[in-house]
XYZ file of C-alpha atoms in Angstrom:
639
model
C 35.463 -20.476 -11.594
C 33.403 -19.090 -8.611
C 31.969 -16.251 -8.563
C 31.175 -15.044 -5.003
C 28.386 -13.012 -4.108
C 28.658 -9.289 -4.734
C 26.588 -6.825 -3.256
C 26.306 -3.670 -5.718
C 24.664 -0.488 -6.750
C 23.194 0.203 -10.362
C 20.545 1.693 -12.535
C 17.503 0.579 -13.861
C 15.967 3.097 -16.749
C 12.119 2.812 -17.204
C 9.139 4.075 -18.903
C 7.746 5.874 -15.638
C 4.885 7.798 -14.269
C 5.742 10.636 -12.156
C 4.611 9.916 -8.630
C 3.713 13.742 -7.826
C 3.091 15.019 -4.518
C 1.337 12.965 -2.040
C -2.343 14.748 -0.809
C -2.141 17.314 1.948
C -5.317 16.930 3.028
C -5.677 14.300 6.237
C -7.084 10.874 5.174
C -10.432 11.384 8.131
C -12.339 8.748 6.140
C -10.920 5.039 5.376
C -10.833 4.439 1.873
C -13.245 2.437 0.154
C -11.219 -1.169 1.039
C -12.509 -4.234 -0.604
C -10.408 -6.862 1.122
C -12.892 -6.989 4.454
C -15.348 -9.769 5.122
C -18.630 -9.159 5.249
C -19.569 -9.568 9.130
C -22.612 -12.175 8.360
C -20.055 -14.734 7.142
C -17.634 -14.809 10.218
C -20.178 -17.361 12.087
C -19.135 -19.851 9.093
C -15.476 -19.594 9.413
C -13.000 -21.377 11.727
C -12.839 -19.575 15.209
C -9.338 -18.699 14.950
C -9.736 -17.392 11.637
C -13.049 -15.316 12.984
C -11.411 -13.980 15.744
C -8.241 -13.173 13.699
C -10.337 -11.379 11.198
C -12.137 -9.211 13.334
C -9.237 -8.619 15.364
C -7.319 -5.123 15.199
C -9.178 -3.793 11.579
C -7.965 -0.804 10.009
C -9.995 2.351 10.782
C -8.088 5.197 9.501
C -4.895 5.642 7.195
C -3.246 8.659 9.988
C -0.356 9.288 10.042
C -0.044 8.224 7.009
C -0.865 10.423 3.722
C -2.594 9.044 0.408
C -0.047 9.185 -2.530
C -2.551 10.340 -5.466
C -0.318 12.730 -7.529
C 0.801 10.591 -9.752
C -0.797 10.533 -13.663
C -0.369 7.773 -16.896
C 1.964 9.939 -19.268
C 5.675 8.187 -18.984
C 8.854 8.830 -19.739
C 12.145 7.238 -19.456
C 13.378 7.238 -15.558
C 16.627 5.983 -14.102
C 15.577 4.239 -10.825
C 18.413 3.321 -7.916
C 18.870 -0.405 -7.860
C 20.937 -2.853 -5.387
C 21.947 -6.140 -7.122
C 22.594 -9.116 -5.296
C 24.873 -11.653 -7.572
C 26.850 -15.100 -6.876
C 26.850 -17.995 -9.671
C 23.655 -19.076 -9.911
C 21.282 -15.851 -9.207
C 21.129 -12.467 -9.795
C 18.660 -10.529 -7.637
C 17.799 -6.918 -8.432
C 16.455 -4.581 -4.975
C 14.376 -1.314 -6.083
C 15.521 0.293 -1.652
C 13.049 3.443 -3.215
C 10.109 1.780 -3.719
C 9.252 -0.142 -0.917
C 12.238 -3.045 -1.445
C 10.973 -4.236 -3.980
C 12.354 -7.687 -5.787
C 12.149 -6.195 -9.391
C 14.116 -9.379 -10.944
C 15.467 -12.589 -9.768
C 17.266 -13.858 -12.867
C 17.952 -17.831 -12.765
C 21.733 -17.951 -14.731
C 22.041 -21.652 -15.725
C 18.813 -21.714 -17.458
C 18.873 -17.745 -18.203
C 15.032 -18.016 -16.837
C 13.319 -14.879 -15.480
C 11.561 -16.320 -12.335
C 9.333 -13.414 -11.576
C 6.972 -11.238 -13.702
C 9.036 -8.581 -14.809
C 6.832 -4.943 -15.358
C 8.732 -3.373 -18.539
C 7.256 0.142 -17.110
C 6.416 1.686 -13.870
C 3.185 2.715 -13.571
C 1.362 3.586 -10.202
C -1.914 2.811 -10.093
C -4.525 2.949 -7.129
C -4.060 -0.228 -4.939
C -2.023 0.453 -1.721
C -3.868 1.428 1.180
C -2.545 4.664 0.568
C -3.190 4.583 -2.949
C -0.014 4.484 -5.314
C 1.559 1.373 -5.983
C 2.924 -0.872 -8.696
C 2.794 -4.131 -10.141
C 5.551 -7.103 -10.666
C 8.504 -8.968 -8.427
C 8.140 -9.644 -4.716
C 6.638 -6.681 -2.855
C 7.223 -7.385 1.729
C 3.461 -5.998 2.812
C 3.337 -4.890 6.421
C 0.940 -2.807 8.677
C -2.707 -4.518 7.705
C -4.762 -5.773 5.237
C -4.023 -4.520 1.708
C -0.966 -3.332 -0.348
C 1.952 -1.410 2.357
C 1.606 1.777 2.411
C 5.260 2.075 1.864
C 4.806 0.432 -1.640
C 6.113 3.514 -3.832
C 8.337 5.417 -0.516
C 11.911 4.475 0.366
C 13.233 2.176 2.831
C 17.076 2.172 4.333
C 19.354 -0.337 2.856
C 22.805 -0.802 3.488
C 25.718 -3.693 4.142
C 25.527 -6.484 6.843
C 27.391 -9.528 7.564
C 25.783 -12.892 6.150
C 25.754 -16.115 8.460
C 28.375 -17.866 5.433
C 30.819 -14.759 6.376
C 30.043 -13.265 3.177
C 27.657 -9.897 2.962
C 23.767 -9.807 3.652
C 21.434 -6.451 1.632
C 19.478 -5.323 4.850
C 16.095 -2.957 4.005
C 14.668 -1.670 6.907
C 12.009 1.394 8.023
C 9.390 2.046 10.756
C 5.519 1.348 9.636
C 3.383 4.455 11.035
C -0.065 2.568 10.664
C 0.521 0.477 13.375
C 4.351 1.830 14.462
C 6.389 -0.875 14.373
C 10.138 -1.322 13.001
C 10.979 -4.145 10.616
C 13.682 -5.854 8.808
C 14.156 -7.639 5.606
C 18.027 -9.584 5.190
C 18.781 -11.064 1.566
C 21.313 -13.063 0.617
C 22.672 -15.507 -1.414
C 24.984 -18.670 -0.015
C 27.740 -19.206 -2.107
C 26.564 -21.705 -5.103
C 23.214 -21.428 -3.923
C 20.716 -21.459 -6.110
C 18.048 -20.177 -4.132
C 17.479 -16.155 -2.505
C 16.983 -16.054 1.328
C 15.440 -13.942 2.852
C 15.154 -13.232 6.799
C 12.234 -10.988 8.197
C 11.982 -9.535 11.576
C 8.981 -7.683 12.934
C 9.688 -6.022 16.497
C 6.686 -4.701 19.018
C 8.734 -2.113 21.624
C 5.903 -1.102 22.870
C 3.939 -1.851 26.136
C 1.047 -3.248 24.709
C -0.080 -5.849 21.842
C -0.278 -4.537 18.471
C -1.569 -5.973 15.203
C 0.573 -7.533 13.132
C 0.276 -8.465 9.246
C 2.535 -9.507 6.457
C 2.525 -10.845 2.991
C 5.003 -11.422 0.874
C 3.823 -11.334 -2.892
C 5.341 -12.125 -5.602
C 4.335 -11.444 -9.601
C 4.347 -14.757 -11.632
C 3.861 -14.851 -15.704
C 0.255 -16.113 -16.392
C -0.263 -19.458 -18.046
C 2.062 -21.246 -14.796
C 0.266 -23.750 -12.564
C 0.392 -22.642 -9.201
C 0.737 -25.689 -6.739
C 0.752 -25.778 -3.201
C 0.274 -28.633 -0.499
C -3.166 -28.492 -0.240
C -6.618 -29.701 -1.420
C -8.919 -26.826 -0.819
C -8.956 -23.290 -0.236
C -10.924 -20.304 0.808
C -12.221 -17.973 -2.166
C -12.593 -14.075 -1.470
C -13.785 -12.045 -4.115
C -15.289 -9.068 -4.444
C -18.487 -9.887 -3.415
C -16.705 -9.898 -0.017
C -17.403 -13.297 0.911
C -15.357 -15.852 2.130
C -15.877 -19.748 1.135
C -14.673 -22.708 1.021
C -13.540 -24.267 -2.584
C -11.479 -26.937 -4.422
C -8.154 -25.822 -5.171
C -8.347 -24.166 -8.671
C -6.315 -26.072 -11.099
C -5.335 -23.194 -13.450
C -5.138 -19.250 -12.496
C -7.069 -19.041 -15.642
C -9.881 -20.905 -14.938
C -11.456 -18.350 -13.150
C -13.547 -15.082 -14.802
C -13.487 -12.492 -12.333
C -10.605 -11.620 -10.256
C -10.505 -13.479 -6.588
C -8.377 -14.696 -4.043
C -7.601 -17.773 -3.068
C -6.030 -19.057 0.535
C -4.555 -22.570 0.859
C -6.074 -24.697 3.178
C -2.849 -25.974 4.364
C -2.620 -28.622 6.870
C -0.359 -27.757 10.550
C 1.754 -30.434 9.740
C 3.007 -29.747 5.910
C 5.850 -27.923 5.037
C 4.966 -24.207 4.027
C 5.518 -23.527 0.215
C 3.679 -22.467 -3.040
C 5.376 -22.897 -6.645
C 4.522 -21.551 -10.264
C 5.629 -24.172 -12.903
C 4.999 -23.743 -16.819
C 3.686 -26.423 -18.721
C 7.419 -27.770 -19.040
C 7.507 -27.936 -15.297
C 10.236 -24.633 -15.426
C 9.544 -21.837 -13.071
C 9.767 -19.948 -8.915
C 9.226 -21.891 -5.897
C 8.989 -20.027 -2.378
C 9.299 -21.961 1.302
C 9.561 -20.812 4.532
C 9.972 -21.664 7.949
C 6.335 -22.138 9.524
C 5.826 -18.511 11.193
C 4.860 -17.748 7.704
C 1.828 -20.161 7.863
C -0.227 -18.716 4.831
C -0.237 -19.232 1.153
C -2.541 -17.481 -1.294
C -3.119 -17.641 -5.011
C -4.544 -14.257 -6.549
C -5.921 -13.973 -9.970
C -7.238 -11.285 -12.642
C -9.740 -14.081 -14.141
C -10.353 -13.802 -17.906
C -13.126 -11.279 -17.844
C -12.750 -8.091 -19.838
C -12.547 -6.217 -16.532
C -9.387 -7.936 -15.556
C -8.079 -7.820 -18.532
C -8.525 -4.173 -18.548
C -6.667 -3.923 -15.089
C -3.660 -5.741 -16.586
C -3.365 -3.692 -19.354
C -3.874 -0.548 -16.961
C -0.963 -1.517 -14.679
C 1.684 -1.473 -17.422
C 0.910 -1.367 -21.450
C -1.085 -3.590 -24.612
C 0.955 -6.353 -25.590
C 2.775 -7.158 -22.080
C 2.130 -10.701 -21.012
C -0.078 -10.788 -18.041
C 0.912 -12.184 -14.249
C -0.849 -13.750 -11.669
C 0.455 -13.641 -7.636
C 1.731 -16.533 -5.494
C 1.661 -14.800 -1.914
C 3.063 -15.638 1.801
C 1.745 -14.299 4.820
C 1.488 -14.606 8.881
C -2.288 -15.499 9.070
C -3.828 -18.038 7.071
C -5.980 -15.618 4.642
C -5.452 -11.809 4.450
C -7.892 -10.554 5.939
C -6.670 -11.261 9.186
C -4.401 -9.563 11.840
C -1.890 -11.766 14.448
C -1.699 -10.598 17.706
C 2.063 -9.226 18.022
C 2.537 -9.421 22.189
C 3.998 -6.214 24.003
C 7.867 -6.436 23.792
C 8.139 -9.018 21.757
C 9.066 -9.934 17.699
C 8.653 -12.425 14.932
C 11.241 -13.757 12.722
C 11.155 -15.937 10.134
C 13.150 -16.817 6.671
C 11.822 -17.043 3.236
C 13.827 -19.138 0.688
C 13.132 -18.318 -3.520
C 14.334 -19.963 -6.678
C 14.164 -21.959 -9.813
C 12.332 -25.516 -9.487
C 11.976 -28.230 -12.281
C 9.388 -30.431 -11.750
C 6.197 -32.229 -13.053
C 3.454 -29.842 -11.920
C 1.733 -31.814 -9.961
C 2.194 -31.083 -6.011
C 3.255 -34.287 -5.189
C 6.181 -34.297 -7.374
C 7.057 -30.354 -6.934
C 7.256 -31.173 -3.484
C 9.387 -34.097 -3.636
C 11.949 -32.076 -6.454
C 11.758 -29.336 -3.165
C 12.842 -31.590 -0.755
C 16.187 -33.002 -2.511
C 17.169 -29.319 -3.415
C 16.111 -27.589 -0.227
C 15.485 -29.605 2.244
C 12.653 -28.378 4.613
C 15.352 -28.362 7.735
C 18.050 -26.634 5.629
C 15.074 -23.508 5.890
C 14.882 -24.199 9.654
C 18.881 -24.524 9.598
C 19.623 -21.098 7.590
C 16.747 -19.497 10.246
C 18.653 -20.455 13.225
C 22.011 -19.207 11.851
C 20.276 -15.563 10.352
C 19.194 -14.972 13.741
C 22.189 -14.225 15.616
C 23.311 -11.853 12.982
C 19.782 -10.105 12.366
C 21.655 -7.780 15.835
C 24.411 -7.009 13.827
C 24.400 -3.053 13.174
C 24.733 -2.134 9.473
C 27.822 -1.425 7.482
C 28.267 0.900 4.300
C 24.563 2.929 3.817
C 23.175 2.007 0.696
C 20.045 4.326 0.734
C 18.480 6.163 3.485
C 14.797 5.779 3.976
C 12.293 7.873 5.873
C 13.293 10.279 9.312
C 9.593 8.937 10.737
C 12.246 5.795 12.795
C 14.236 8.243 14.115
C 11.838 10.750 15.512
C 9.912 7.812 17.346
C 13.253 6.444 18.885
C 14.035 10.096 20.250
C 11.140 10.032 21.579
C 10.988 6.720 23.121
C 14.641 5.993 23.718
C 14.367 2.627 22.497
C 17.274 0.155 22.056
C 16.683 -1.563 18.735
C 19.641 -3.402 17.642
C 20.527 -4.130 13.979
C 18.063 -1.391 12.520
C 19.412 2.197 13.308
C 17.544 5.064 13.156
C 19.952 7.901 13.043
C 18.875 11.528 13.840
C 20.925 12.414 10.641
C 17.900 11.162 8.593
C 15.651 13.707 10.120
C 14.293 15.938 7.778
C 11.565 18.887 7.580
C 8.464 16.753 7.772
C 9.927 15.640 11.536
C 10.966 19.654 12.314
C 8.277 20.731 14.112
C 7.230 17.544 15.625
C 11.087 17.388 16.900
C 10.477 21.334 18.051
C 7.033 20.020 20.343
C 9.160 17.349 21.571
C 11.990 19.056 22.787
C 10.524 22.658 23.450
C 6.801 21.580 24.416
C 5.216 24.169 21.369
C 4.386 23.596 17.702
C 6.209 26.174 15.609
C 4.070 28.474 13.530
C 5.213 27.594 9.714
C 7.609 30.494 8.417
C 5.676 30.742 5.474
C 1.800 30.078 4.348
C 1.819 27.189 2.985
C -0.526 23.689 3.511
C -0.186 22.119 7.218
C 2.317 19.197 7.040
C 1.603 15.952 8.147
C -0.466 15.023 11.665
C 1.155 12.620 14.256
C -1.762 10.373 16.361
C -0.243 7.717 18.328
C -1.389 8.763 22.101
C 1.844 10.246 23.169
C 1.937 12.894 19.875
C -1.800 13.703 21.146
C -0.779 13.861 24.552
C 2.048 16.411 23.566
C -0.402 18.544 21.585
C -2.877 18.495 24.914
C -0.602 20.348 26.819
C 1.118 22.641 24.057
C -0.222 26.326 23.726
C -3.048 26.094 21.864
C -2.208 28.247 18.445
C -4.970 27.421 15.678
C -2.036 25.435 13.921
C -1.851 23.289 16.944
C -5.972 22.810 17.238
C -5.573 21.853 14.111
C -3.190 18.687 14.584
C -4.810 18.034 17.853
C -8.353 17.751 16.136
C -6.787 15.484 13.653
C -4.974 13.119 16.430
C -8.398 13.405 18.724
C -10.268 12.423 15.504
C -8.020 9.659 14.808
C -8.572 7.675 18.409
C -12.213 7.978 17.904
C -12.817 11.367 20.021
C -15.035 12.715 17.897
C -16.542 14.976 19.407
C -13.315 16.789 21.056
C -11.789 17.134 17.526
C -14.861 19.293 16.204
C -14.550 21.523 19.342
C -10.558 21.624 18.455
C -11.118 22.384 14.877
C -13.643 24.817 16.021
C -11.144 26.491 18.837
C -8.652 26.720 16.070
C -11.277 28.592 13.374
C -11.706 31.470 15.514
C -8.319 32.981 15.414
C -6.610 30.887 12.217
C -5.437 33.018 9.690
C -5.915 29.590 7.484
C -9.044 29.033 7.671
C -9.889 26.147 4.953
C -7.701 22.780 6.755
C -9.626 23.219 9.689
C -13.214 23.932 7.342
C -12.589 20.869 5.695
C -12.091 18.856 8.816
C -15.161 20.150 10.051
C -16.798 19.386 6.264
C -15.480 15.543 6.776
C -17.236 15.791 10.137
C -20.634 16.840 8.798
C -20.334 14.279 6.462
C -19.770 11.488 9.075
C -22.770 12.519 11.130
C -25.115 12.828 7.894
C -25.150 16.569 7.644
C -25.097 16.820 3.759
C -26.101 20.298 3.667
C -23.817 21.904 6.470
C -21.312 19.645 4.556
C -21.483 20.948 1.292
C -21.980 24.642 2.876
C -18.323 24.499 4.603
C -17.087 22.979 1.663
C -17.474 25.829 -0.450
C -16.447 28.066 2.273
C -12.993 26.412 2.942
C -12.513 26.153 -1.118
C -13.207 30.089 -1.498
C -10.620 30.432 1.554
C -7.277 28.428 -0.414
C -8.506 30.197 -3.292
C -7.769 33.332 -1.570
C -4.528 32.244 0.267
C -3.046 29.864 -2.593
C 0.028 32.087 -3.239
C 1.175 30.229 -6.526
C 0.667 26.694 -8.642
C 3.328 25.803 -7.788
C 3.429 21.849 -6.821
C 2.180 22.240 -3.254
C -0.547 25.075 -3.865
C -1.460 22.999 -6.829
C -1.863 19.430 -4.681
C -3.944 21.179 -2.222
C -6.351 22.602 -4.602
C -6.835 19.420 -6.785
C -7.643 17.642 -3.201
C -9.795 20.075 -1.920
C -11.635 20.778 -5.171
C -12.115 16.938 -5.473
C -13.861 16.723 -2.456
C -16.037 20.211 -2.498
C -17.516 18.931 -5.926
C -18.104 15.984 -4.993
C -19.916 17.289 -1.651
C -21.940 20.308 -3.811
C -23.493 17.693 -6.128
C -24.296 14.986 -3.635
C -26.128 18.060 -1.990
C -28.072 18.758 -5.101
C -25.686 22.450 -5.328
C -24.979 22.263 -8.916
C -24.239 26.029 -9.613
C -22.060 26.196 -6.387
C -20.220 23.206 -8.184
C -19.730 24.530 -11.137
C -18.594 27.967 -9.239
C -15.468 25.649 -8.057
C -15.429 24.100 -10.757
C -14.474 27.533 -12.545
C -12.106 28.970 -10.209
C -9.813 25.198 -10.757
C -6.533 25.335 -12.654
C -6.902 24.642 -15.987
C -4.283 21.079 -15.822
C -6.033 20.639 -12.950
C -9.451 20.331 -15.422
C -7.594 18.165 -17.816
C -6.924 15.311 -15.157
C -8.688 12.839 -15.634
C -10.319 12.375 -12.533
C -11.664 15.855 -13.133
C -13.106 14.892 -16.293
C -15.447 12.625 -14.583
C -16.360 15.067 -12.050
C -17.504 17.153 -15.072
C -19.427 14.593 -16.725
C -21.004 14.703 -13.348
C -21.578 18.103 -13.081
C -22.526 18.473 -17.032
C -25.440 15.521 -16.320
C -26.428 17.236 -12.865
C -26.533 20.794 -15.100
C -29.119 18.850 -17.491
C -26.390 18.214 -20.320
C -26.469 14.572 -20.847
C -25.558 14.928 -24.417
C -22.903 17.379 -23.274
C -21.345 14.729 -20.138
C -21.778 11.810 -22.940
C -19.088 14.098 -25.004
C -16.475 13.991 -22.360
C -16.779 9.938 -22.552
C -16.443 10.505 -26.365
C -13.075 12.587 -26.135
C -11.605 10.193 -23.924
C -10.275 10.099 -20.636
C -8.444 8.150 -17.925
C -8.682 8.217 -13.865
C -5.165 7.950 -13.164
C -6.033 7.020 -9.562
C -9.747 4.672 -10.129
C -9.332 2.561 -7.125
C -9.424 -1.191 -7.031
C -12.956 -2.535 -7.122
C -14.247 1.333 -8.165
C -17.182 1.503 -10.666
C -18.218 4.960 -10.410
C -16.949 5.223 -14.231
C -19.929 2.351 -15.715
C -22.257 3.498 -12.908
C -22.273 7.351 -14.709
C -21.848 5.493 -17.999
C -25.283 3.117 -17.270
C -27.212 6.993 -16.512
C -26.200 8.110 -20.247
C -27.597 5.422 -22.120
C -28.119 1.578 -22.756
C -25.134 1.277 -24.645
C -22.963 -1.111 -23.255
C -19.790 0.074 -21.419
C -16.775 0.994 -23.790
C -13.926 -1.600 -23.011
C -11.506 1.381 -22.087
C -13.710 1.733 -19.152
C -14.252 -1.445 -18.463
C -12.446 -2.284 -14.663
C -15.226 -4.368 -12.748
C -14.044 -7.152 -11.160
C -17.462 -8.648 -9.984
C -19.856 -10.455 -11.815
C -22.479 -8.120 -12.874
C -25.690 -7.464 -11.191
C-alpha cells in the first residue's frame, strides 16, 4: 500500500530549559565572535575567498536583542511540531525554534539519520546568544549561528511541484533585512527530503548574504566529501590549508574544516558508520560549500558536549552546506535580486570511501534529478500559502508597510503585528514615538536608515533621543548618538537606558573611569524606578548589574561593586553567572580563600559563550591546581 505524504501537526515533550526573557539592554558592543580571520592571514588565501571574507563583516547585533534569560534546570516541555510523512521518511519541523529539522527518521531500515538531542538545552552559541544543538538548523544573516535559532518562524501549507503539499517556513532576518524561504517536501516514494531555499534582496542596494545549512550527525561516522584537502579554522583564528581529516575524531581540539571542492564536482557531503549506513546531503551548485565541524577529543570538548544536552548522550559531529566556500565569508546579494537553490537529504549505503559514496549517490539521486526538482520548485516557490501552520514574528510585516513591497509566496500580514511593532507602526503612520503608558524598560531600537531617518524628524521626547542615539550609534555616528543620549538625559524621567548608553560609550573611547562612574549612576537610577521583580524589572536588573560590576572592578571600584552587588535580587545572586562575578569581587575584596569557596560549592554559567575562558583564567589566579573538569570548556590548545 502507499502511503502518500501527509503534512501534520503534533507534539514533541522534552526535558527543557526555560528560554526567559531576552536582554533589554541594546547589544552597542559585538560580542566576543570567534569565527573571524585574523587579518594577517588574508594575504595567504585565494582572492575570492579574501575579498569574500572581508566583505560585509558583522559590526553590531541591532536590531536584534541577545537571548540570555535562559538557565540549566529542565523540566518536561511540550514543543509544537510539523511532521512531514510519505513511505519511506518521516521528517519532524520544530516552526518555534528557528525550523529546525529535529528528526528525519529513515522507515525501511528504522535508522535515525540525524543526531537526535533527547533535551533542549540553550546554550551560548548564536550570534545572539541562545541556541541549541542537534538536526538541521537553515543559518542566515552572517557568520555564526542565526539569530533566529531559538524564535519562531511562519509555517503553513503550499502546493508541491508532484501536486501533492509542500511545509513552507518563512520570516524576515533584521541583521541584514532580508526575507527568506525554506519549502520541504517529500515526492511520493521518495526516499530522500527536499528542500528549496530562496533568499530575496528588495532593496536598492547590495546586501550581504550568508547561509549554512547544518546538520547534527552521531560521532564515530566518516564524513566524506569530494575532495582532497580542506581549509582548517580553529580557534586560534587562523585559516590553513590541510589534508582532508579521515575521522572527526582524529582531531583534539574543536575546528572547522571547509572542503576544498573542485568547480566542476557535484556538491555533496555524507556521514556513513563503519557499516557504510547513514545521511547524505546534495544540492544544486548555488550551495557551493561543504564543511566538516568537530568537538575533537580534548576534555574541553568533551565538556561542551556534555554541556549542550546531559552525561551519557552519545556525542555528534556537523556536516554543513553553505553559499561561500568557508564561513567566514559573505556573497554579495545584488540590489533586487534573489538566490534559490534546493537541498536534497536521506539515507545512503555505501562503502565509505568517497569514490564509492559518490557512485551509490549517483544511481539513487542522480546529480540532474537535483537540477530537475530545482527547476520544477521554482515556479511554485510564488505560490501564496494555504492553511497557517504557525505564525512567526510581526518584524516582516512592519518592513513591508513600510516599504510597500510585492513579495510573492511569503506574506507578511499586518494581522501578525504585535506590541513590539506598536510604536514603531505609531512613528510610521503619525510621524511621533508614543510615550510608553507605563514605566517600564524601552522596547526594542529599529536602525536601518529609514527607522533613523523617521526618528530625525520626530519630536524629540527623551524616549525618542534615546532610539535615535541607538540607530545613530548603530551606522557608526558616534559622536551624534552621545549628543542624542545626552539631549535625552536632560529631561528623561528614565534616566539609566540612556546612562548606560553613554557608559558603553566611555568604554569604547577608553574612558574606564567616567565608565564605571555612569555605571553606578544608571544602576542606582533602575534601582529607584524598578517597580516590581517581576520578569521584565528582573531582566533589566540582571543586565544592567552584569555590566556595572563588571565596569566597577575593571576600574579598580571594589566597594562601589560590592554596593551593587548588595542592592541585586537575591535569584539574581544565585545565577550562575553572578557567582563568578562574586568570585571576582571576593578576590578583588582580598578574599581569595573566600572566591576559591564559591568554585568549591559549585556553579554553572548558563550563558559561558563559545570559545570563553574567563572561568580557568579566575581559576589559574587562585592557585596551581589544575582546572576542575566541570569547568573545563577551552577549545584551544593551551598556552
Amino acid at each position: 500500500m502507499v502511503i502518500v505524504t501527509t503534512i501534520r501537526r503534533d507534539v514533541l515533550t522534552l526535558p527543557a530549559a526555560q528560554l526567559g526573557p531576552d536582554n533589554p539592554l541594546p547589544p552597542l558592543r559585538l560580542p566576543h565572535e570567534v569565527h573571524r580571520i585574523d587579518v594577517r592571514d588574508r594575504d595567504d588565501l585565494p582572492r575570492d575567498m579574501a575579498r569574500q571574507a572581508a566583505y560585509g563583516p558583522l559590526h553590531s547585533l541591532l536590531p536584534v536583542r541577545v537571548r540570555d534569560g535562559y538557565g540549566r534546570e529542565r523540566a518536561p516541555r511540550r514543543f509544537e511540531t510539523i511532521v512531514i510523512e510519505n513511505d519511506r521518511l518521516t521528517v519532524t519541523v520544530l516552526p518555534g525554534l528557528g525550523g529546525r529539522v529535529a528528526s528525519l527518521f529513515h522507515k525501511p531500515t528504522g535508522r535515525e539519520l540525524l543526531y537526535r538531542n533527547p533535551v533542549f538545552q540553550p546554550a551560548n552559541f548564536a550570534l545572539n546568544g541562545a541556541w541549541f544543538s542537534g538536526g538541521i538548523e537553515w543559518n542566515i544573516g552572517a557568520t555564526g549561528h542565526t539569530t533566529l535559532s531559538c524564535a519562531p518562524l511562519h509555517a503553513a501549507r503550499v502546493p508541491a511541484p508532484d501536486g501533492g503539499e509542500m511545509l513552507r517556513l518563512w520570516e524576515w532576518e533584521r541583521l541584514r533585512d532580508l526575507p527568506f524561504q525554506v519549502d520541504l517536501w517529500l515526492p511520493e516514494r521518495s526516499d530522500f527530503l527536499y528542500v528549496g531555499v530562496r533568499i530575496r534582496n528588495p532593496h536598492e542596494r547590495p546586501v550581504p548574504g550568508y547561509w549554512w545549512s547544518n546538520t547534527a550527525v552521531p560521532e564515530g561516522r566518516r564524513v566524506l566529501a569530494p575532495a582532497e584537502e580542506a581549509w582548517q579554522f580553529g580557534h586560534e583564528r587562523h585559516l590553513r590549508p590541510v589534508p582532508v581529516p579521515p575521522d572527526p575524531l582524529d582531531t583534539p581540539y574543536a575546528a572547522d574544516y571547509f572542503y576544498d571542492l573542485p568547480d566542476t564536482r557535484r556538491r555533496w557531503i555524507a556521514a556513513l558508520d563503519p557499516d557504510g549506513h547513514g545521511l547524505v546531503q546534495t544540492s544544486t551548485d548555488v550551495l557551493r560549500g561543504r564543511k566538516l565541524f568537530v568537538w575533537g577529543t580534548g576534555s574541553g570538548g568533551r565538556r561542551w558536549q556534555e554541556w549542550l544536552t546531559e552525561p551519557g548522550t552519545g556525542g555528534y559531529c556537523e556536516i554543513q552546506a553553505g553559499l561561500a566556500r568557508t564561513q567566514l565569508e559573505h556573497v554579495r546579494l545584488e540590489p533586487e535580486s534573489e538566490v534559490t537553490w534546493l537541498e536534497a537529504y536521506g539515507a545512503l549505503e555505501a562503502a565509505p570511501v568517497p569514490a564509492e559514496a559518490e557512485s551509490r549517490l549517483g544511481a539513487v539521486l542522480p546529480r540532474a534529478a537535483v537540477d530537475a526538482a530545482h527547476a520544477a520548485w521554482k515556479p511554485y516557490a510564488d505560490t501564496e500559502p494555504g492553511e497557517t501552520l504557525a505564525v512567526g514574528s510581526g518584524w516582516g510585516a512592519l518592513e513591508v508597510l513600510r516599504a510597500d513591497w510585492k513579495l510573492p509566496g511569503t506574506p507578511f500580514d499586518e494581522s501578525t503585528l504585535g506590541e513590539a511593532q506598536a510604536p514603531w507602526l505609531e512613528l510610521l503612520r503619525a510621524g511621533s514615538f508614543p510615550e510608553p503608558r507605563r514605566v517600564r524598560p524601552p522596547g526594542e531600537t529599529l536602525v536601518a536608515p529609514h527607522w533613523r531617518d523617521m526618528l530625525e524628524t520626530a519630536p524629540a521626547t527623551p524616549l525618542t533621543e534615546y532610539h535615535l542615539g541607538v540607530a545613530q550609534w548603530h551606522s557608526g555616528d558616534r559622536a551624534q548618538a552621545v549628543r542624542s543620549w545626552e539631549r535625552g538625559l536632560e529631561l528623561a524621567p528614565s534616566r539609566w537606558p540612556l546612562l548606560r548608553c553613554l557608559a558603553v560609550a566611555d568604554q569604547e573611547t577608553g574612558n574606564r573611569e567616567r565608565a564605571a562612574e555612569r555605571y553606578a549612576e544608571a544602576f542606582d537610577d533602575l534601582c529607584q524606578e524598578r517597580r516590581d521583580d517581576g520578569e521584565s524589572w528582573t531582566a533589566a536588573t540582571a543586565a544592567l548589574a552584569r555590566e556595572t560590576l563588571e565596569a566597577l572592578l575593571a576600574a579598580g571600584r571594589t566597594a562601589e561593586a560590592r554596593s551593587v552587588w548588595e542592592r541585586l535580587y537575591p535569584a539574581i545572586r544565585a545565577r550562575g553567572r553572578f557567582r563568578l562575578i562574586e568570585a571576582r569581587l571576593l578576590l578583588a575584596e582580598g578574599r581569595p580563600e573566600a572566591a576559591r569557596a564559591v568554585f568549591d560549592e559549585g556553579f554553572e554559567v548558563a550563558d559561558l559563550r563559545e570559545g570563553a575562558e574567563a572561568i580557568g583564567d579566575l581559576w589559574s589566579r587562585l592557585g596551581d591546581e589544575p582546572l576542575p573538569p566541570r569547568h573545563d570548556f577551552r577549545m584551544r590548545p593551551r598556552t
